[in-house]
XYZ file of C-alpha atoms in Angstrom:
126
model
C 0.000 0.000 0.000
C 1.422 3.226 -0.611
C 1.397 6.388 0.930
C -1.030 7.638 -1.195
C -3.832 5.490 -0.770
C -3.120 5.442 3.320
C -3.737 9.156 3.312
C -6.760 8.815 1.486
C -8.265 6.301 3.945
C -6.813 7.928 6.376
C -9.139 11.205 5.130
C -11.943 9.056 4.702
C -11.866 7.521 8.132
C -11.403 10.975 9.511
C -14.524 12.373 7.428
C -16.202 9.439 8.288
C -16.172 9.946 12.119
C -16.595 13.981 12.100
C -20.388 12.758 10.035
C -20.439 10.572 12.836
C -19.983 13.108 15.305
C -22.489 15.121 13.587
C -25.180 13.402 13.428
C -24.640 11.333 17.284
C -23.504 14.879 19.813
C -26.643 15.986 21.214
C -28.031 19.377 20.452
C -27.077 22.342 22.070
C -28.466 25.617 22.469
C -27.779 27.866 19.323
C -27.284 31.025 21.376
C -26.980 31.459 24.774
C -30.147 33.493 26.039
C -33.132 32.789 27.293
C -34.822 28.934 26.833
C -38.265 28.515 25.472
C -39.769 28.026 29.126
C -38.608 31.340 30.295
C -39.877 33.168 27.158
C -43.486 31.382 27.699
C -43.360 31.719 31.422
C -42.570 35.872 30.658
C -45.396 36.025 28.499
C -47.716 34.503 30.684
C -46.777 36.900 33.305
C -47.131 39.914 30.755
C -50.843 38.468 30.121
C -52.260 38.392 33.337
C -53.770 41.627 33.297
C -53.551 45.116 34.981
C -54.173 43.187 38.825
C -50.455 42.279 38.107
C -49.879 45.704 37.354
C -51.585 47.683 40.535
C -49.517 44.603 42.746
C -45.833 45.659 41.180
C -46.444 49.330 41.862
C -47.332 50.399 38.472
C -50.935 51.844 39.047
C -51.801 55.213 39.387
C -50.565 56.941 43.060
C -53.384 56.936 45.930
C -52.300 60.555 46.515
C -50.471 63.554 44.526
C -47.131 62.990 44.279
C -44.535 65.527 45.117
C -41.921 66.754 43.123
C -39.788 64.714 44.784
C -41.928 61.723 44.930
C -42.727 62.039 40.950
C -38.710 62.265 40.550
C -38.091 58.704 42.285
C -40.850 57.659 40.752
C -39.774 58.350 37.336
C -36.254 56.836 38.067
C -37.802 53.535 39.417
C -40.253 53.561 36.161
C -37.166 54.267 33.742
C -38.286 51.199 31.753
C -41.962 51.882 31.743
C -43.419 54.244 28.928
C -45.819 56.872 30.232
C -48.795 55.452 27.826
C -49.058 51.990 29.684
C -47.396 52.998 32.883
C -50.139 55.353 35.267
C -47.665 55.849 38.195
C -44.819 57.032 35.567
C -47.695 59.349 33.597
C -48.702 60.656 36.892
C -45.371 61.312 38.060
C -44.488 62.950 34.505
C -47.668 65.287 34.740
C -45.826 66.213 38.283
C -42.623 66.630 36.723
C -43.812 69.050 33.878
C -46.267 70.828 36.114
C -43.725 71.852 38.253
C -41.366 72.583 35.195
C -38.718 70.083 35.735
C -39.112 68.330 33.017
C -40.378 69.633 29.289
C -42.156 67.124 27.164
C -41.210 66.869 23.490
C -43.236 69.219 21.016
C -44.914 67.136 18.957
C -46.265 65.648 22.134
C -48.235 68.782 23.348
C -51.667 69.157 22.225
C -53.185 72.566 22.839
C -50.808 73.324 25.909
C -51.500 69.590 27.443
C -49.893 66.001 27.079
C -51.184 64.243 23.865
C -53.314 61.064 25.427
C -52.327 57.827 24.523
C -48.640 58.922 23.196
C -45.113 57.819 24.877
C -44.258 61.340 25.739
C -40.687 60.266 27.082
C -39.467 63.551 28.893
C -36.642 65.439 28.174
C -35.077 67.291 31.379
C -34.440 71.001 31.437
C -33.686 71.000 35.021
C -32.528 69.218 38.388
């Protein structure tokens, strides 16, 4: 046998076991996020209503807010928009009341926050 024809079994037998390899390893996760179960369990949180909602602190205040109050409100709502969020929209009608914070232009509607729009803030002030 020559040398030749040993590499080229050689190759083969090589090729051979990487198919085997293949097809035989068990399968791993693509990318490493979040698994199936933790996307559905999410989304079954996200679905179960607004009585989630008022229990995680996101319904409207019980009482005016403060400046100060709206302002740690706002920073503990940074992730909430102030269309689906009532304690960040009440703390942002605070906020711009009081002139700490001025809403974007195109978000005013005859001097007043446009309902219904994610009127993210922009601060003029401390």
């Amino acid at each position: 046998m020559g040398s030749w024809q040993i590499f080229a079994v050689t190759m083969s037998t090589a090729a051979a076991l990487a198919l085997l390899l293949l097809i035989v390893r068990p399968p791993r996760r693509m990318t490493p996020g979040r698994s199936v179960a933790e996307i559905r369990a999410r989304l079954d949180a996200e679905a179960a209503g607004p009585i989630l909602e008022l229990l995680a602190g996101h319904g409207a205040p019980d009482h005016p807010l403060e400046a100060s109050d709206a302002h740690r409100a706002m920073q503990e709502h940074l992730d909430c928009a102030a269309a689906s969020c009532p304690r960040k929209a009440a703390a942002l009608r605070v906020l711009v009341e009081v002139g700490h914070v001025k809403p974007r232009a195109d978000a005013i509607v005859g001097g007043r926050l446009a309902s219904g729009r994610p009127a993210e803030p922009v601060s003029v002030g401390s």
